[in-house]
CSV table of C-alpha atoms in Angstrom, one decimal:
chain,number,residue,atom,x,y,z
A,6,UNK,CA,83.3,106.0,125.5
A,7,UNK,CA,84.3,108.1,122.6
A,8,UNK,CA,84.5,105.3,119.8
A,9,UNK,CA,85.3,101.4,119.6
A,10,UNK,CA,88.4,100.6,121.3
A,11,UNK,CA,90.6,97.0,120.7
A,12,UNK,CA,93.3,95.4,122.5
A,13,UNK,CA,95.9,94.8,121.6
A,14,UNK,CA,96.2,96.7,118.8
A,15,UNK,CA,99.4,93.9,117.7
A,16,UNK,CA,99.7,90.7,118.7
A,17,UNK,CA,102.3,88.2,117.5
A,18,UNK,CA,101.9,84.6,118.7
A,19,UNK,CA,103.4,81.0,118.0
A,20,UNK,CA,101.5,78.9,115.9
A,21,UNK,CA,99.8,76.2,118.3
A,22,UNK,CA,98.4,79.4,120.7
A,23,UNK,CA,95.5,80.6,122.0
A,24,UNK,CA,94.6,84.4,121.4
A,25,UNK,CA,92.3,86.8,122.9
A,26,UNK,CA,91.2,89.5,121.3
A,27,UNK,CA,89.2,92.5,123.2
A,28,UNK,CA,86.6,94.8,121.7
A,29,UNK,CA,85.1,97.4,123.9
A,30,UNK,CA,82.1,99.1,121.8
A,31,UNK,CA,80.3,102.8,121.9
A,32,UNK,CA,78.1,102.8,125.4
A,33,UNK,CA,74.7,102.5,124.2
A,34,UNK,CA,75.5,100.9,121.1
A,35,UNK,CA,73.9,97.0,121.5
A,36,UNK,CA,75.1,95.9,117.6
A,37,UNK,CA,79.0,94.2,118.1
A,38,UNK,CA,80.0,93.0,115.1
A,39,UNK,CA,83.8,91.3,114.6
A,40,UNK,CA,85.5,91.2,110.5
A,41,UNK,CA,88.2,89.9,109.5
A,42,UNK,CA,90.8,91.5,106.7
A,43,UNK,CA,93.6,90.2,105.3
A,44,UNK,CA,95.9,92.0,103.8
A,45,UNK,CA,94.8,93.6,101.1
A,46,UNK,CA,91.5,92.5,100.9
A,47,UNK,CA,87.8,93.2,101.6
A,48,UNK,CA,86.3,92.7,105.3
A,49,UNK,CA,85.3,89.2,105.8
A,50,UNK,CA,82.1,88.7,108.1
A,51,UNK,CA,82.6,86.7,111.6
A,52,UNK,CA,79.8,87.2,113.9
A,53,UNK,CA,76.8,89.4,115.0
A,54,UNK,CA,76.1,90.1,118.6
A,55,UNK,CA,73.2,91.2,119.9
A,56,UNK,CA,73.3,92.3,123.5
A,57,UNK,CA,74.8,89.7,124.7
A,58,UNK,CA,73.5,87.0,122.4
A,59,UNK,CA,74.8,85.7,118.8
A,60,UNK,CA,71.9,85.7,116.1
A,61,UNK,CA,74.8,85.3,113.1
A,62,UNK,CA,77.4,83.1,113.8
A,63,UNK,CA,78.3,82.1,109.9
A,64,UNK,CA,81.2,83.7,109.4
A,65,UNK,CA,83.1,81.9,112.0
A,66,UNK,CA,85.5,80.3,110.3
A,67,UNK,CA,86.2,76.7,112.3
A,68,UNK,CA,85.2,75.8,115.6
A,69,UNK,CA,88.7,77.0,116.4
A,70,UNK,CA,86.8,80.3,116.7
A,71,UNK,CA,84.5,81.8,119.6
A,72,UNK,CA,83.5,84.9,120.6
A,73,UNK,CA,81.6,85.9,123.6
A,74,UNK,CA,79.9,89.1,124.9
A,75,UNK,CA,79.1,90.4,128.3
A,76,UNK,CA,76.8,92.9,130.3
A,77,UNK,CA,75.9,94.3,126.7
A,78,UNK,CA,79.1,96.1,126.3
A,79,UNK,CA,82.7,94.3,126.2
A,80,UNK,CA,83.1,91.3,123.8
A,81,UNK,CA,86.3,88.8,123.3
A,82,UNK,CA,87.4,86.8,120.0
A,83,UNK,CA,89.2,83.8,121.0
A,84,UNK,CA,91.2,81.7,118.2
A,85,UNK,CA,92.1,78.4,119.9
A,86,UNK,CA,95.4,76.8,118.3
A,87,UNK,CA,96.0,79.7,115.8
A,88,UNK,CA,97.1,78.8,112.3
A,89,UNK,CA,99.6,81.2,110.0
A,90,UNK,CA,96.3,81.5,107.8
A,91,UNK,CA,94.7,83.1,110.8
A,92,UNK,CA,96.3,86.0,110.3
A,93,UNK,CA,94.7,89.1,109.6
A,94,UNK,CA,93.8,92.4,110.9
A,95,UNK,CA,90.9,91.6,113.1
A,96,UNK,CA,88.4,94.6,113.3
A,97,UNK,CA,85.5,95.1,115.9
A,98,UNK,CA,82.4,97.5,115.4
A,99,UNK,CA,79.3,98.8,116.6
A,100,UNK,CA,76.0,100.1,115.8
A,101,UNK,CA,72.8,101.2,117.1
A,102,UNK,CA,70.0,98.5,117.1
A,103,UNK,CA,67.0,98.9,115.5
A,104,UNK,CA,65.1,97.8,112.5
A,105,UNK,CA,67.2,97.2,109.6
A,106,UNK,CA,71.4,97.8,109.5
A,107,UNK,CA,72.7,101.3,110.8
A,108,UNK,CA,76.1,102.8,110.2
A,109,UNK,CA,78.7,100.5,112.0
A,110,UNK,CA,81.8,102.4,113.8
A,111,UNK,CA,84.9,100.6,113.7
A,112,UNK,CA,87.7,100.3,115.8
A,113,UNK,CA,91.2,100.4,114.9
A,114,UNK,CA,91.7,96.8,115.0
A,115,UNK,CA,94.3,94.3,116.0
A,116,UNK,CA,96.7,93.0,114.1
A,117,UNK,CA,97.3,89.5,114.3
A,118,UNK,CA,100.4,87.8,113.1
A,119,UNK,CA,100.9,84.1,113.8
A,120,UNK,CA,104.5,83.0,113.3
B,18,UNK,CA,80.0,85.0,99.6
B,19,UNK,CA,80.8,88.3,97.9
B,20,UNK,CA,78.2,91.0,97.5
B,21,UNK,CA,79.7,94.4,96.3
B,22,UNK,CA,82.2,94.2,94.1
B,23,UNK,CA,84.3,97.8,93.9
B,24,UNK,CA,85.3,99.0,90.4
B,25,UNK,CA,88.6,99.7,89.4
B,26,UNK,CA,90.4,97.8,92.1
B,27,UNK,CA,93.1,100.6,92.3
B,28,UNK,CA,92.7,104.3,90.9
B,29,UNK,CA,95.7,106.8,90.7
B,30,UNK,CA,94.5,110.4,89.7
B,31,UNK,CA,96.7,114.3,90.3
B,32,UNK,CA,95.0,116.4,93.2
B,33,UNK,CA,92.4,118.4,92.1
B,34,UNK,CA,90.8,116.2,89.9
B,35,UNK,CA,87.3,113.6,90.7
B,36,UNK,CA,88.2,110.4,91.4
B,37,UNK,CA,84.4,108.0,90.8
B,38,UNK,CA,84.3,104.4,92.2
B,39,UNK,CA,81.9,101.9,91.4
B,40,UNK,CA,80.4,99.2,93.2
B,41,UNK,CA,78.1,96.0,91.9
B,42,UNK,CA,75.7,93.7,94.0
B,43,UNK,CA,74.2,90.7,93.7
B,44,UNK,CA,71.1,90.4,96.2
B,45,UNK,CA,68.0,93.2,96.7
B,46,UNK,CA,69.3,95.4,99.6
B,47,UNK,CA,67.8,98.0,102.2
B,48,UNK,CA,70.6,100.4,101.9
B,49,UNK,CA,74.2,100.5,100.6
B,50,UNK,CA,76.7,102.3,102.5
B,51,UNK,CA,80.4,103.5,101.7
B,52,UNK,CA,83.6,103.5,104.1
B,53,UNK,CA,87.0,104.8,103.9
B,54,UNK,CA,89.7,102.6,105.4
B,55,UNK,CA,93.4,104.8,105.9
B,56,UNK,CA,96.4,102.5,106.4
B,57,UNK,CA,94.9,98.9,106.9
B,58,UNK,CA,93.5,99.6,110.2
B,59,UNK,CA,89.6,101.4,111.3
B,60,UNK,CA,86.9,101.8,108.8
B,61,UNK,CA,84.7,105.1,108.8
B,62,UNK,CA,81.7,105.7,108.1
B,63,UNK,CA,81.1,108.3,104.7
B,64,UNK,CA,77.6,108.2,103.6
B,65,UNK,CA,74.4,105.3,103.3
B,66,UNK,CA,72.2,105.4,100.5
B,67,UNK,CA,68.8,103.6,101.1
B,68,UNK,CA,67.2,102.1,98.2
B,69,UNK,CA,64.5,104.0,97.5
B,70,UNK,CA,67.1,107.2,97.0
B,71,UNK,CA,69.0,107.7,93.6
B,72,UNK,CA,71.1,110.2,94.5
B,73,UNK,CA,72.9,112.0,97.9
B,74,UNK,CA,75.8,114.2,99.2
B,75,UNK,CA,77.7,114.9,101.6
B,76,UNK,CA,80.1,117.6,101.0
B,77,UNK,CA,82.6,117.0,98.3
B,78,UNK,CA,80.5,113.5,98.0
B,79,UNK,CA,78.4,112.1,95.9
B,80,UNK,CA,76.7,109.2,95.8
B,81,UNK,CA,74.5,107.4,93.8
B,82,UNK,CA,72.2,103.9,93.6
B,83,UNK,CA,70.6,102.4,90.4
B,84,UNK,CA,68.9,99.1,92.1
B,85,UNK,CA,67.7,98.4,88.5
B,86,UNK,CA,71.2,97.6,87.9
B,87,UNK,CA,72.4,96.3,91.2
B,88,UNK,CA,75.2,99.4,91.0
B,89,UNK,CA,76.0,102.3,93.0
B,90,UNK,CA,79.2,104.8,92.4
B,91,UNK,CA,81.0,107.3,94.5
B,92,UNK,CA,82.5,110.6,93.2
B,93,UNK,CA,84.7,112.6,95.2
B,94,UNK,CA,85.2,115.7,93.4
B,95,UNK,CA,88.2,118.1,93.9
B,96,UNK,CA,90.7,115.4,95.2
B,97,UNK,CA,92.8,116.2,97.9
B,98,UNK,CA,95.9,114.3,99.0
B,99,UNK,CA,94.0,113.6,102.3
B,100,UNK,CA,92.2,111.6,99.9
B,101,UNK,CA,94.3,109.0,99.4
B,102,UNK,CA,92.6,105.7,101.0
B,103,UNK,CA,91.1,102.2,100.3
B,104,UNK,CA,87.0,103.1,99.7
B,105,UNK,CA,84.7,100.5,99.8
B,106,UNK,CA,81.3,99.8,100.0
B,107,UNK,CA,78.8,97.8,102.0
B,108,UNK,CA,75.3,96.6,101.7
B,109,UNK,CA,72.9,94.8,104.0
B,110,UNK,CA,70.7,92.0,103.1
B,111,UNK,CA,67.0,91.9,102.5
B,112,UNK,CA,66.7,88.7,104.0
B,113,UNK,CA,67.2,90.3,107.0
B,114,UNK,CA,70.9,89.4,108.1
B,115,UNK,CA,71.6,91.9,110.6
B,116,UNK,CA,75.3,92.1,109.0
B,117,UNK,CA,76.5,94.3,106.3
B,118,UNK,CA,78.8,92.5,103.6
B,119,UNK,CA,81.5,94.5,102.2
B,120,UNK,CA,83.0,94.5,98.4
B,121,UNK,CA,87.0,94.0,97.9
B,122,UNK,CA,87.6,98.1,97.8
B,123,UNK,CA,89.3,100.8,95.8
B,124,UNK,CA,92.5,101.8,96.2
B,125,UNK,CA,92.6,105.3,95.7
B,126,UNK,CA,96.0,107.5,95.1
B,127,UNK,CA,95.9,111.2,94.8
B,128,UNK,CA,99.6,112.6,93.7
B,129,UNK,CA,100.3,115.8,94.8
């Protein structure tokens, strides 16, 4: 595709819910990499996917969170029993692999707001 | 934890004029990237500076990276209103953590 794409790009939920969040990367890109920002702060670190498996998991911040990828391409963020702290603007990006860390595109996010 | 640090933490300048961020680090890095964020949501991409440059540019751009000092600073020279963004920078990590770790940003106002 033409960038990184995410769905939805809002989502309000109860607290107590379970979220999915969508990321669909550039084709060919195998680097997926999910942040978190609240607001007005820096990008907080998730997790790392590579093809389809998760070298860097240490940003995850409870086991509440989990994130899985598929075929290489497409990759979900699910927050089990969401908290008010959980939300955030929740943004997805991509990179080339290779040797070392490459210029990441971003999506435009999705903004998550837990009532 | 927190790697780059941007400095100021908000900057209001008049079109026309440079506007110069800074950015401190803690750990040895490969490279050290910038990104400009516009209303909250996507990041792009501006410019990467690997750490055996000193200096780069791209366009009205300039970058530059003193590892001696763990500090890099971007100037944007003849503001335009366009401008007007939150600017941060990223670095990776030598120890190989395929993940780039982003300061807390600039804020960056350019009045017309």
């Amino acid at each position: 595709g033409a960038g990184v794409s995410q769905s939805p790009s809002n989502k309000v939920t109860e607290k107590g819910k379970d979220v999915e969040l969508r990321c669909d990367p550039i084709s060919g890109h195998t680097a997926l990499y999910w942040y978190r920002q609240s607001l007005g702060q820096g990008l907080e670190f998730l997790i790392y996917f590579q093809g389809n498996s998760a070298p860097d998991k240490s940003g995850l911040p409870s086991d509440r969170f989990s994130a899985e990828r598929t075929g290489g391409s497409v990759s979900t963020l699910t927050i089990q029993r969401t908290q008010q702290e959980d939300s955030a603007v929740y943004l997805c990006a991509s990179s080339l692999m290779g040797r070392g860390v490459h210029e990441q595109y971003f999506g435009p996010g999705t903004r998550l707001t837990v009532t | 934890s927190q790697q780059g640090e941007e400095d100021p933490q908000a900057l209001s300048i008049q079109e026309g004029e440079n506007a110069t961020m800074n950015c401190s680090y803690k750990t040895s890095i490969n490279n050290l990237q910038w990104y400009r964020q516009n209303s909250g949501r996507g990041l792009v991409h501006l410019i990467l500076i690997r750490s055996n440059e000193r200096e780069k540019h791209s366009g009205r751009l300039r970058v530059t990276l003193d590892t001696s000092k763990k500090s890099s600073s971007l100037l944007i020279t003849a503001s335009r209103a366009a401008d007007t963004a939150s600017y941060f920078c990223a670095t990776d990590d030598l120890q190989g953590a395929q993940k780039l770790v982003f300061g807390q940003g600039t804020r960056l106002t350019i009045n017309p």
